[in-house]
Every structure is written in structure tokens, then in C-alpha cells.
mmCIF file of C-alpha atoms and ligand atoms in Angstrom:
data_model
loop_
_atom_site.group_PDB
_atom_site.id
_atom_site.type_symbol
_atom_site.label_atom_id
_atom_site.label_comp_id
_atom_site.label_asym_id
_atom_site.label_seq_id
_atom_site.Cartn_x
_atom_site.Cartn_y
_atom_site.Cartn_z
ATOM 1 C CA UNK E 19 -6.685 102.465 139.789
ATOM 2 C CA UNK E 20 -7.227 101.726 143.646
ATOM 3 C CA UNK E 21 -8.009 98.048 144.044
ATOM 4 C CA UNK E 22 -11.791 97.653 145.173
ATOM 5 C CA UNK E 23 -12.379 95.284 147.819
ATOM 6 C CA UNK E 24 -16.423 95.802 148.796
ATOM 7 C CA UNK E 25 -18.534 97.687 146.236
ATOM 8 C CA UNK E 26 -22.167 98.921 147.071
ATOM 9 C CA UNK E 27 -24.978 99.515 144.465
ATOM 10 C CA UNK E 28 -27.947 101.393 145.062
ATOM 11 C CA UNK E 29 -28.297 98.890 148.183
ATOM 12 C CA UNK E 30 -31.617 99.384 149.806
ATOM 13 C CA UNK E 31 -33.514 98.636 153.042
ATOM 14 C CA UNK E 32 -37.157 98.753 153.410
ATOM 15 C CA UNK E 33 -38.625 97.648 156.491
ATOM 16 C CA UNK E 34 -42.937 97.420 156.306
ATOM 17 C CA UNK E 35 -45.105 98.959 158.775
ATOM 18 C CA UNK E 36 -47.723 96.447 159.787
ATOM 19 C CA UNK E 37 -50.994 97.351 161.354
ATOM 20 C CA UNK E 38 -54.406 96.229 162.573
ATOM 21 C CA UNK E 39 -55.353 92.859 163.541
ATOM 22 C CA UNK E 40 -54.481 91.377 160.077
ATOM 23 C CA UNK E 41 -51.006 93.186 160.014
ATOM 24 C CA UNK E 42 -51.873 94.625 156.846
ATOM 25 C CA UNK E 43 -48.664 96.632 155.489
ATOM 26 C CA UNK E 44 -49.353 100.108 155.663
ATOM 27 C CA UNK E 45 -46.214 101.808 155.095
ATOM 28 C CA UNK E 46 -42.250 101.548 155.160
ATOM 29 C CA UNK E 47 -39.743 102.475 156.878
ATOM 30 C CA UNK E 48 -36.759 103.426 154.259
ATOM 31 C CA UNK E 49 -33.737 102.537 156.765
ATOM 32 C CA UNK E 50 -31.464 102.521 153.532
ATOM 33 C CA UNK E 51 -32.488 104.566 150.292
ATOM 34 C CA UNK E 52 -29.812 103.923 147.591
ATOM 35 C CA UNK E 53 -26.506 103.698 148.646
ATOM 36 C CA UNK E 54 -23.364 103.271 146.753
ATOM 37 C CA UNK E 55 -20.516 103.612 147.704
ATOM 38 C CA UNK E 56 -16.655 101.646 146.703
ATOM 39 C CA UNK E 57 -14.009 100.995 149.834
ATOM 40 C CA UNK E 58 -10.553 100.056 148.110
ATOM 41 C CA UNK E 59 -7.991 97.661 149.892
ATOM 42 C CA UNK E 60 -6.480 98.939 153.026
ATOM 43 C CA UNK E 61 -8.829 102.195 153.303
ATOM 44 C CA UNK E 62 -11.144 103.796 156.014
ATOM 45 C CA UNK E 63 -14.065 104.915 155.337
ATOM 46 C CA UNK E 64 -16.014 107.091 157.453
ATOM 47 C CA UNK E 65 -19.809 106.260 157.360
ATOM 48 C CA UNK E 66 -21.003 109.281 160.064
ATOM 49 C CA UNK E 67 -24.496 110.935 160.705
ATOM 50 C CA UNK E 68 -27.224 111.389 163.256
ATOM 51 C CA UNK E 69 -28.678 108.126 164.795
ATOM 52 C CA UNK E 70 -31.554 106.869 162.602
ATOM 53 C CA UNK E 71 -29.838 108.128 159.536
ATOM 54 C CA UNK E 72 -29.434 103.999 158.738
ATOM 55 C CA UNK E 73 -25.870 103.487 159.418
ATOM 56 C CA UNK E 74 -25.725 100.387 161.428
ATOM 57 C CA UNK E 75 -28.649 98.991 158.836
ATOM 58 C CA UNK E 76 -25.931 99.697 156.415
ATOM 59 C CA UNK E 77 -23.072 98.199 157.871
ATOM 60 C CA UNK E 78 -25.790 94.910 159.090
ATOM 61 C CA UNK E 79 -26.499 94.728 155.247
ATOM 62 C CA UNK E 80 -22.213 94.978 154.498
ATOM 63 C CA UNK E 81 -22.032 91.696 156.638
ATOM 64 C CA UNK E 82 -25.629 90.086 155.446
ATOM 65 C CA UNK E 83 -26.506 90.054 158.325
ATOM 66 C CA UNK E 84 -29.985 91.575 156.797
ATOM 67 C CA UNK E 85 -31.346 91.290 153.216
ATOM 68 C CA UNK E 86 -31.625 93.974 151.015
ATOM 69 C CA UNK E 87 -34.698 94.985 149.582
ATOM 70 C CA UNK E 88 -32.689 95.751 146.473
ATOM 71 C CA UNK E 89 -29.054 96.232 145.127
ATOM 72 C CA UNK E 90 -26.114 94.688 144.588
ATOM 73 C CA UNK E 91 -22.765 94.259 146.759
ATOM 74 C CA UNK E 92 -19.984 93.388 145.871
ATOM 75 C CA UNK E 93 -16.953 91.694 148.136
ATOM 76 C CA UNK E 94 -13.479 91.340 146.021
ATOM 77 C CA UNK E 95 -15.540 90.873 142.434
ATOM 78 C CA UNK E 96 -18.036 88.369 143.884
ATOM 79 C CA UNK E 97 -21.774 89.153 144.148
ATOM 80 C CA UNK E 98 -22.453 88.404 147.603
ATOM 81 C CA UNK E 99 -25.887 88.584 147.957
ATOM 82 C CA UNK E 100 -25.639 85.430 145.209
ATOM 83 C CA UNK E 101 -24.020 83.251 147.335
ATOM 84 C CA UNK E 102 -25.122 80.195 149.262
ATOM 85 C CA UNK E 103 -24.636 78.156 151.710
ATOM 86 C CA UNK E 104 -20.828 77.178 152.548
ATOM 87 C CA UNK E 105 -19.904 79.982 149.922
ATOM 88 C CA UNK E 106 -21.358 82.029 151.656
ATOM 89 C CA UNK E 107 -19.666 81.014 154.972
ATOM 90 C CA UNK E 108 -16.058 80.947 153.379
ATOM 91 C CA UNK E 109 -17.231 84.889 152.256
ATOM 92 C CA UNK E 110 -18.275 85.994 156.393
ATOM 93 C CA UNK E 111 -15.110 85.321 157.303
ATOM 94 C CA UNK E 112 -13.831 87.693 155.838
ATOM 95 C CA UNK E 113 -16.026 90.570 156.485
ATOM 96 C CA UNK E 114 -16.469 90.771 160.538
ATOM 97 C CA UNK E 115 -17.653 93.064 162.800
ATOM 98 C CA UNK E 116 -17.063 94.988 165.837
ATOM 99 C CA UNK E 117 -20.120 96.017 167.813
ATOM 100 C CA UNK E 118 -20.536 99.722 169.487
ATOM 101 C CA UNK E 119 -20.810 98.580 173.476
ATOM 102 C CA UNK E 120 -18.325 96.615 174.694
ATOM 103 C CA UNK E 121 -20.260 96.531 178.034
ATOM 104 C CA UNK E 122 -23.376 94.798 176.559
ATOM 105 C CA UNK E 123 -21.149 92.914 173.333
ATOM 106 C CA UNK E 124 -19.124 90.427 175.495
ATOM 107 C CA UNK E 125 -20.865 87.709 177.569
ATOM 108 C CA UNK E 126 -20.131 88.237 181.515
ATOM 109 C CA UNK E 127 -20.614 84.564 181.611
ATOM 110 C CA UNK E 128 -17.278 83.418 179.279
ATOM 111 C CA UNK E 129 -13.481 83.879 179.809
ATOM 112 C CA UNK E 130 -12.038 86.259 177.678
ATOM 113 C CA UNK E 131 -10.459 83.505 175.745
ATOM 114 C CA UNK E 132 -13.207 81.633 175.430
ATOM 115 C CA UNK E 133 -15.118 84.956 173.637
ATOM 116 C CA UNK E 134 -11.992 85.710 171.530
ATOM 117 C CA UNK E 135 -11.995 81.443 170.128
ATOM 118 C CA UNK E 136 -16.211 81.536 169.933
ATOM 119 C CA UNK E 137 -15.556 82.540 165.876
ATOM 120 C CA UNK E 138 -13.627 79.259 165.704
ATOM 121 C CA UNK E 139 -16.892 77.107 166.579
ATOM 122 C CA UNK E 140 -18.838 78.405 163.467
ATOM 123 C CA UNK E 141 -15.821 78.323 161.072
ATOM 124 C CA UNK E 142 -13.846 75.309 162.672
ATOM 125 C CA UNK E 143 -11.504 75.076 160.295
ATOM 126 C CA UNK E 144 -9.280 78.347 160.032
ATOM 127 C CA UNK E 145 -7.602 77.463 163.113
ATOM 128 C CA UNK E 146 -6.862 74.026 164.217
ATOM 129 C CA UNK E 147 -8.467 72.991 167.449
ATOM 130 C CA UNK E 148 -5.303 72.076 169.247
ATOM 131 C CA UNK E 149 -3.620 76.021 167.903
ATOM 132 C CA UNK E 150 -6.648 78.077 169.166
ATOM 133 C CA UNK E 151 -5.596 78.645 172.774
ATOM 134 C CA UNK E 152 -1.810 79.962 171.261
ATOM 135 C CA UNK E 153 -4.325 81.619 168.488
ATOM 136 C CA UNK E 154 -6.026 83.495 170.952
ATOM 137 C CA UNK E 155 -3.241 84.545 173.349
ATOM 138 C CA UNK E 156 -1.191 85.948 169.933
ATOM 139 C CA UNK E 157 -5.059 88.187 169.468
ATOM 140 C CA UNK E 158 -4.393 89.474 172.821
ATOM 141 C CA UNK E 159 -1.136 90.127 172.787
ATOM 142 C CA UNK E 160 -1.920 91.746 169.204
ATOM 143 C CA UNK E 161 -4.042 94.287 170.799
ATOM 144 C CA UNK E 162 -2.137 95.131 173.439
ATOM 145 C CA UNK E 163 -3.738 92.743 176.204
ATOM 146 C CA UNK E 164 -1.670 90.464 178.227
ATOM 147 C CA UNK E 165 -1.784 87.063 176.992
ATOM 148 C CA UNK E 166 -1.989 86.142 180.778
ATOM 149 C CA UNK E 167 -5.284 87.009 181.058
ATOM 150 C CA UNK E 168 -7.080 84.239 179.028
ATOM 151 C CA UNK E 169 -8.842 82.934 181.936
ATOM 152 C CA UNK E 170 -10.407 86.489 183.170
ATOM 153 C CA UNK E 171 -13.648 87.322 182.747
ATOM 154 C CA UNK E 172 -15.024 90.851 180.912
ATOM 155 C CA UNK E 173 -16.149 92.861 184.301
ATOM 156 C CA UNK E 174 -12.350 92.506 185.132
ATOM 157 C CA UNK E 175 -11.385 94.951 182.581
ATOM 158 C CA UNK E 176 -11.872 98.309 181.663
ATOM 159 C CA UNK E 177 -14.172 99.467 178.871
ATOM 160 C CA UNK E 178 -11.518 100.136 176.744
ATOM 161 C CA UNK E 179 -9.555 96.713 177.257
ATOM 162 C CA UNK E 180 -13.044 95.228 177.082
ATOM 163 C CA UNK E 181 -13.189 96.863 173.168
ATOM 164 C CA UNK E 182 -9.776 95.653 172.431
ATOM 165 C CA UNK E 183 -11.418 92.445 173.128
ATOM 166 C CA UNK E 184 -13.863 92.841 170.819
ATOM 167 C CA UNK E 185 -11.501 93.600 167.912
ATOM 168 C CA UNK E 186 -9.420 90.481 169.114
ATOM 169 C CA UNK E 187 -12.261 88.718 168.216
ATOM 170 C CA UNK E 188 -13.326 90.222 164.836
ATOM 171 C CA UNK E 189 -9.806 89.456 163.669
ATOM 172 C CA UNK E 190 -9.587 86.004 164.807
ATOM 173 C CA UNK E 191 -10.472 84.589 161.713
ATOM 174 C CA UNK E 192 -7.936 86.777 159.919
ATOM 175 C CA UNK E 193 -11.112 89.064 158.337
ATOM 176 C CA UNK E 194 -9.953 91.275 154.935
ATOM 177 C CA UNK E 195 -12.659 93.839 156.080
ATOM 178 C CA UNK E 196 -14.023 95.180 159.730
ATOM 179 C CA UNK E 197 -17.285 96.952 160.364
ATOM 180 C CA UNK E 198 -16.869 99.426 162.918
ATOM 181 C CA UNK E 199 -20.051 99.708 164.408
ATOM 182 C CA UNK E 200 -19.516 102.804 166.447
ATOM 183 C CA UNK E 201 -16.780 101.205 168.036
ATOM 184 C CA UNK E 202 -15.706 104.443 170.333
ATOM 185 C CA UNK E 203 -18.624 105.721 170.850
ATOM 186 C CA UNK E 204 -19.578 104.503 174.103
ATOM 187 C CA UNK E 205 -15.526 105.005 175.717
ATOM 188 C CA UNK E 206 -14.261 108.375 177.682
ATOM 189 C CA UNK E 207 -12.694 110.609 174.967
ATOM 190 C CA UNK E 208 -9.218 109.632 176.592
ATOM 191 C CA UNK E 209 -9.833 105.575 175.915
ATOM 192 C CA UNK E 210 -11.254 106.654 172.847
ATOM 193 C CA UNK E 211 -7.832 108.121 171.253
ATOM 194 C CA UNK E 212 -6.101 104.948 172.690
ATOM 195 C CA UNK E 213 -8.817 102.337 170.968
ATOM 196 C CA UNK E 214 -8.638 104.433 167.566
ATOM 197 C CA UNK E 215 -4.731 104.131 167.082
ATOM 198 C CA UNK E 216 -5.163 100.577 168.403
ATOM 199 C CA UNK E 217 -7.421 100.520 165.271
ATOM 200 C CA UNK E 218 -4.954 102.361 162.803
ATOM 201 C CA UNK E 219 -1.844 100.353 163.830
ATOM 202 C CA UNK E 220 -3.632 97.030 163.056
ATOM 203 C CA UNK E 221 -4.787 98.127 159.590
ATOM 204 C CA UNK E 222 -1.303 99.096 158.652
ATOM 205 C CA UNK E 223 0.263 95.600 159.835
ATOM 206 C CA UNK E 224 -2.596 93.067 158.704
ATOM 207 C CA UNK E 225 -3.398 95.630 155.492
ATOM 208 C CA UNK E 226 -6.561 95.401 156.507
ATOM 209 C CA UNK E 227 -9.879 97.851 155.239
ATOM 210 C CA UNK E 228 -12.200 99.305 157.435
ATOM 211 C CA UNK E 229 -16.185 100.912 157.368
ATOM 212 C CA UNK E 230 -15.638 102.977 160.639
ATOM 213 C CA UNK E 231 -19.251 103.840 161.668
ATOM 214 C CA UNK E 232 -19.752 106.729 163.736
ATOM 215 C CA UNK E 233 -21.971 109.643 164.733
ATOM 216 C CA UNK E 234 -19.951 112.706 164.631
ATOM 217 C CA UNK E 235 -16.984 113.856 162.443
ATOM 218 C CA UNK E 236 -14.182 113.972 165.017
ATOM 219 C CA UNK E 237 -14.124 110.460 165.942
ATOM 220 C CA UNK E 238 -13.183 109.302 162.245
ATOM 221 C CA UNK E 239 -11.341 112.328 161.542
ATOM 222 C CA UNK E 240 -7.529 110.677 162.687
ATOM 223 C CA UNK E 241 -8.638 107.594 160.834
ATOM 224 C CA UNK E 242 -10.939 107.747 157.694
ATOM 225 C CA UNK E 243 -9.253 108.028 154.328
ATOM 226 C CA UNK E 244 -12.491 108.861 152.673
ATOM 227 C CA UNK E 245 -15.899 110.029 154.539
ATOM 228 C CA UNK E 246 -19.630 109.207 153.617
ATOM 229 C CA UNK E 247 -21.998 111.544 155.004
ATOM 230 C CA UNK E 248 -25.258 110.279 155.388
ATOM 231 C CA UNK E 249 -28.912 111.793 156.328
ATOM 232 C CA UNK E 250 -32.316 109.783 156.274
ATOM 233 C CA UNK E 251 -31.051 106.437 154.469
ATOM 234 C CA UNK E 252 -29.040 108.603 151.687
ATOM 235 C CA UNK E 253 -25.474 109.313 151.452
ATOM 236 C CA UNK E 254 -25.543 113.243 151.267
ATOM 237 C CA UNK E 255 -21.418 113.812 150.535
ATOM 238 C CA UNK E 256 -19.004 111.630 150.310
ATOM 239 C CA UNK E 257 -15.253 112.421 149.195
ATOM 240 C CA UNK E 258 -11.392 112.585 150.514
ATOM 241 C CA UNK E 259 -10.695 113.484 154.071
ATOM 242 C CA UNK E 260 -9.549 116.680 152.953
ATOM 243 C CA UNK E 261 -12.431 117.495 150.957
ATOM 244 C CA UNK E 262 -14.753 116.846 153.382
ATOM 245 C CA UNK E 263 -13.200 118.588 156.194
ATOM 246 C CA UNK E 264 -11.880 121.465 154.177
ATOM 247 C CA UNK E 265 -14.365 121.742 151.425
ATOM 248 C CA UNK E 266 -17.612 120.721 152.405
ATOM 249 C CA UNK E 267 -20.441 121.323 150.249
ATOM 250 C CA UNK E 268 -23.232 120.228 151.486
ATOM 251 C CA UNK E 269 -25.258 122.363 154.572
ATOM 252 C CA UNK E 270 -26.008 118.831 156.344
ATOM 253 C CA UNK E 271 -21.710 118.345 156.591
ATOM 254 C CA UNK E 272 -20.898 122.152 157.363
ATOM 255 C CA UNK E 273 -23.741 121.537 160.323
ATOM 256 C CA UNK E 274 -21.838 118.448 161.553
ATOM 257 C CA UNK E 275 -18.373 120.309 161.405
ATOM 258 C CA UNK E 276 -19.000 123.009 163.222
ATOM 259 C CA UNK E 277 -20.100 120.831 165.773
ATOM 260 C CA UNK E 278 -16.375 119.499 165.752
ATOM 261 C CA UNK E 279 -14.561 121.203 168.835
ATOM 262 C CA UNK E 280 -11.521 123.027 168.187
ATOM 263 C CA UNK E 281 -8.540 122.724 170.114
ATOM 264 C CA UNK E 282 -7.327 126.364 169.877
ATOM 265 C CA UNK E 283 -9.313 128.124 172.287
ATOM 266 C CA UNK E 284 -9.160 131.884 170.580
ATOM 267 C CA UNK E 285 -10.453 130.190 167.111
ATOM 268 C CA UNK E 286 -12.989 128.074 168.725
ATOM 269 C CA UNK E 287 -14.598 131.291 170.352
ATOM 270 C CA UNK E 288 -14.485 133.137 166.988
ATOM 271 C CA UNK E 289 -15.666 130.627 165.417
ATOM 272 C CA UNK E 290 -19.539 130.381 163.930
ATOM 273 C CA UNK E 291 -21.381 126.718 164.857
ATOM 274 C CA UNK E 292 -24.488 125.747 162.600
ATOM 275 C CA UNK E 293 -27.106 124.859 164.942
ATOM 276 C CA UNK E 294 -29.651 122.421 163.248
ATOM 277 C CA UNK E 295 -33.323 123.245 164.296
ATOM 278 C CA UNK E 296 -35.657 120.405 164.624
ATOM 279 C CA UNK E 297 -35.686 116.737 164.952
ATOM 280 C CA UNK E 298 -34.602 114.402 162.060
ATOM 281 C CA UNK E 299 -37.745 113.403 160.307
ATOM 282 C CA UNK E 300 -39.078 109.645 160.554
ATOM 283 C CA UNK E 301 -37.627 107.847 157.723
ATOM 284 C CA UNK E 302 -41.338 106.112 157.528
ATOM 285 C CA UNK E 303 -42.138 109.282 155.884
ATOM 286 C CA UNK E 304 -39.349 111.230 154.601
ATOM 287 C CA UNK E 305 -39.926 114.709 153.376
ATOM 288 C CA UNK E 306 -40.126 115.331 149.606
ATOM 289 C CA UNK E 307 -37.313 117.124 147.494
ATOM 290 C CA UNK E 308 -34.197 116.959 149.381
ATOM 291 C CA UNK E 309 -34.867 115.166 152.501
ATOM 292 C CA UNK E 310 -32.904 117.805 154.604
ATOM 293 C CA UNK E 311 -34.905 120.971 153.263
ATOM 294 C CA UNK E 312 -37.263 121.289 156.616
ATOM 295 C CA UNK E 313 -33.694 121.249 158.870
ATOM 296 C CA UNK E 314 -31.576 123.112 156.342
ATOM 297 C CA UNK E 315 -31.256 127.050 156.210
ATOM 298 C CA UNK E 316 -30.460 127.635 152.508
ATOM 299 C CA UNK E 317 -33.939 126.028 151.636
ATOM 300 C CA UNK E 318 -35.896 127.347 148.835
ATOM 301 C CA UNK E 319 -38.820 126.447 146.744
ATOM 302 C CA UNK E 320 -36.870 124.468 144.437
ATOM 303 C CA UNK E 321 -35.515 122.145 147.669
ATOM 304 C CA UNK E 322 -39.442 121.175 148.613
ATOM 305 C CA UNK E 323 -39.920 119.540 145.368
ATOM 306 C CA UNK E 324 -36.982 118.191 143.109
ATOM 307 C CA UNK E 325 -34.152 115.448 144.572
ATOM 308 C CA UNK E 326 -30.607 116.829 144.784
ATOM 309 C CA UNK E 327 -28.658 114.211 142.836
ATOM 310 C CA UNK E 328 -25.467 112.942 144.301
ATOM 311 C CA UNK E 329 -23.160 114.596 141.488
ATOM 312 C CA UNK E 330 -19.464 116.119 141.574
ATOM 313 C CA UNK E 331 -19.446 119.420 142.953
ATOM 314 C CA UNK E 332 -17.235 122.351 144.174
ATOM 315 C CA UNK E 333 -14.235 123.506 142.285
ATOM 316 C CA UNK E 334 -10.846 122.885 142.162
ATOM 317 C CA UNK E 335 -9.097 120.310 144.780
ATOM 318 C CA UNK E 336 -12.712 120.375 146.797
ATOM 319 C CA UNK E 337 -14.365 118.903 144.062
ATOM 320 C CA UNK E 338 -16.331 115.058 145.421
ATOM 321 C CA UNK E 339 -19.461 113.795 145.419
ATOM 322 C CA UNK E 340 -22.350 116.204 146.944
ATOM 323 C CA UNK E 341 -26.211 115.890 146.886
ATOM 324 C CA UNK E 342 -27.321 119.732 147.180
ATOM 325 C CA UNK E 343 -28.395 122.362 144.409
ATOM 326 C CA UNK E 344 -26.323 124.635 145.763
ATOM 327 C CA UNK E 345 -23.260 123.576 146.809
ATOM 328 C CA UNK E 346 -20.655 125.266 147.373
ATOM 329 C CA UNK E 347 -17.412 125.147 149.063
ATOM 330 C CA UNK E 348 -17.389 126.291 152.447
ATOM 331 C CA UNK E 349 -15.593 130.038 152.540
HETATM 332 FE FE1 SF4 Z 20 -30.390 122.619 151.674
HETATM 333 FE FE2 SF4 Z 20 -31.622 122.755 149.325
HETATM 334 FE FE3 SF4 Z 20 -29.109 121.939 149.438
HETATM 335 FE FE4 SF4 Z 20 -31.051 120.402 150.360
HETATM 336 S S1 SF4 Z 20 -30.748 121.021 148.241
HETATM 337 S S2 SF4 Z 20 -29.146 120.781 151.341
HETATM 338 S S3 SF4 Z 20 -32.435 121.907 151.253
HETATM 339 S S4 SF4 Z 20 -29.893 123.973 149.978
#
């Protein structure tokens, strides 16, 4: 049995609408509708969809840095939504986060050493105050950055050296688990490569387990040992990397993936891409049935009305977690 290190249960994220003079609450918007989900010690998993399908909410709610409006979670067999006060301190550290925009994420105003230490002034004692200037210049030298350049300042480096900052500082307080917020998404494709094995080599020497966040398949591709597929606050599919990129079930997934470039120019012309019609709907009102039926081109009647349930599906090998009535491996 893989050892579990974060567990979701049906976590959920209501936000209320409030209107009129008396904000009376009029609706809500369902950010995050019942996700579960398991990431085992030293894995990747891939959270990917559109934007607004509530992955960020997710990964705020993995750090509690929000509050559920119900479920459970779960960090190394401790309820973490239980905990309190300095137990609840001792548990951030070990879940930290890296933010999508390196350009907006790092204040101009601070040395790059003095961002990479700024953990160290909420949890003082991990690294003793007299150790945290070697600390730091071993986190830069970890992530390929020249320990020489303590003193700089973030508009002196490039966006992707300005990222590698930002992971210096999510593992400065030697985290079991990162949130990837998108961490590539705002880098040229080149840096993007460079940040990603940055990302893999780390994991392998400091064993640690990553939710990689990100809003199209090829990014976590290289990286993800499992991938969650989500739409509209749900997880959709969710299985292996091989399984998802070889035997996708669900239309939402074979929609994404054939929005995945291919290398080989004579396959990528021959190829057929899924183009999804319409915008994705406002999660303050969701539409009944399976929430992708007014998007999804296998639709029938049966889609309108009755929930898909996220259920083992496809045969053989392909066979993961899917949330259509008719999936099917992709021929
Ligand atoms: Fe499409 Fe129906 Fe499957 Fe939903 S349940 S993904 S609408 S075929």
C-alpha cells in the first residue's frame, strides 16, 4: 500500500453571493464541489483544468489558507482542519506553497535573501537565527542560484531565476508537501522545461510530494505521477499518467489532450483536435446533470438530468476513476 501523506474528503468551498443594501445572501458560488482525492509520499499530482474550474481554491484550502465549507483533510493521519493554534503552526510548515507569478510573488523592495529567510520570522525556530544567512545561501545554491547573490534584489533576475526563488523559499522550512500554484505558467516555454526539472530533481533528493497546479495537460505531463482532471469545482477523471494520457475516458480530458501539441509534425497534422464550444458556465449556477453536458458533444437526454458519478471505468490497464455515462477509452 502507497503511504498517504495528504488525504481529501468530499472537501468543499462555497462562497455566498450577497446583494442589496442588507447584503442578503442570494446565492453561492460552488468554487469546490466535493473533492477527494489521496497524494502518497513522494508523488505528483497533476490538478489541471480551465481557469475558474477551482483549482487554486483547492490548493488555498490544501494549505488552510481558506476554510472549507465542509470535508475533511487529512495531512500524515492528522485531521487538519481540527487543529489549533501552535498545532496548527508546527502542521504549515510542512505544507508550503509556491505562487504562479514570480513577477508579482516576490517583493521588489527585499534582497533576495531577505525573501528566501522571511518563513523564518513566522516559524523562528526551525532555523537558528545566527544559521539563516548559511540557510539561505545552501536554498540558493540548491536551486541552482549563486549563493553570491544574497544581497540582489528580484528585478535583477530573470523570470525564471526569480521562480527558483520562490521555490527556495517554500522549501526553507524543509516542507514534506509543495503546492504548485501554476508555477510555470507565466515563464517562456524554454524557462518553463528548465523550472520543471528544477522541480523534479528536488523531489527526488528531499523525497518530497507535490500538488502541481496547472491549466493544460502538457505542463504536468514530464512531472505528474497521477493527474486530477477537474471542471466546475468537481474532479471529472483522475488516474495514472498513463491512463490519463493514453486512456482517457472522459470527453472534458480527450478535449484538453488534443489541445496538447505534438512534436512530430506529420502526426500533429493528421491528427483530430476537440474544439470545446462555449464558455465554461458560472459556477454560481452550474448546469444540472453533468455539469459539462452544454460544452460536451456526446450529450444526451440522460446528461441534462442525472450526475455522472466518479466511478472506475474503461477496461483493461485504462481502467481509473471517470465521472461520465459513457466512458470509454479513447480509440
Ligand atoms: Fe458528456 Fe454526458 Fe459524459 Fe457528461 S455524462 S461528459 S455530458 S457524455
Amino acid at each position: 500500500m502507497p503511504d498517504v501523506i495528504l488525504k481529501a474528503e468530499e472537501l468543499v468551498k462555497h462562497y455566498p453571493i450577497k446583494t442589496g443594501v442588507v447584503r442578503r445572501t442570494t446565492g453561492k458560488v460552488r468554487a469546490v464541489d466535493g473533492v477527494s482525492f489521496e497524494l502518497h509520499r513522494g508523488e505528483t499530482l497533476g490538478v489541471v483544468g480551465e481557469s475558474g474550474c477551482g483549482k487554486s481554491t483547492l490548493g488555498r484550502l490544501l494549505m488552510r489558507l481558506e476554510e472549507p465549507t465542509s470535508g475533511h483533510l487529512d495531512f500524515d493521519g492528522v485531521d487538519m482542519y481540527a487543529q489549533k493554534g501552535r498545532d496548527m503552526d508546527r502542521m504549515r510548515r510542512d505544507i508550503q506553497i509556491v505562487f504562479q507569478d514570480p513577477y508579482t510573488s516576490l517583493d521588489p523592495r527585499m534582497t533576495v535573501g531577505d525573501i528566501i529567510a522571511e518563513p523564518f520570522k513566522i516559524h523562528p525556530d526551525v532555523v537558528p537565527a545566527r544559521k539563516r544567512k548559511e540557510r539561505v545561501r545552501e536554498l540558493l545554491d540548491l536551486v541552482g542560484l549563486s549563493p553570491e547573490h544574497i544581497n540582489r534584489y528580484p528585478h535583477q533576475f530573470s523570470g525564471g531565476q526569480r521562480q527558483r526563488i520562490g521555490v527556495a523559499r517554500g522549501l526553507a522550512l524543509n516542507p514534506k508537501v509543495l503546492i504548485l500554484d501554476e508555477p510555470v505558467s507565466a515563464l517562456d516555454v524554454s524557462v518553463q522545461a528548465q523550472v520543471v526539472n528544477l522541480l523534479d530533481h528536488l523531489q527526488r533528493e528531499l523525497n518530497l510530494s507535490y500538488v502541481f497546479i496547472a491549466h493544460d495537460l502538457s505542463v504536468v505531463r514530464h512531472i505528474s505521477d497521477r493527474v486530477a482532471v477537474m471542471y466546475l469545482g468537481k474532479i471529472v477523471e483522475i488516474g495514472d499518467d498513463a491512463q490519463i494520457y493514453e486512456h482517457a475516458t472522459h470527453p472534458y480530458t480527450q478535449a484538453l489532450l488534443s489541445a496538447v501539441p505534438v512534436p512530430d509534425p506529420v502526426v500533429e497534422e493528421s491528427r483530430e483536435q476537440i474544439v470545446l464550444t462555449g464558455d465554461v458556465p458560472s459556477p454560481a449556477n452550474p448546469p444540472k446533470g453533468c455539469r459539462f453536458h452544454t460544452r460536451c458533444w456526446k450529450a444526451t437526454e440522460k446528461c441534462k438530468t442525472e450526475v455522472p458519478l466518479l466511478q472506475l471505468r474503461g477496461d483493461g490497464q485504462g481502467q481509473h476513476l471517470s465521472a461520465c455515462h459513457y466512458a470509454e477509452a479513447l480509440k
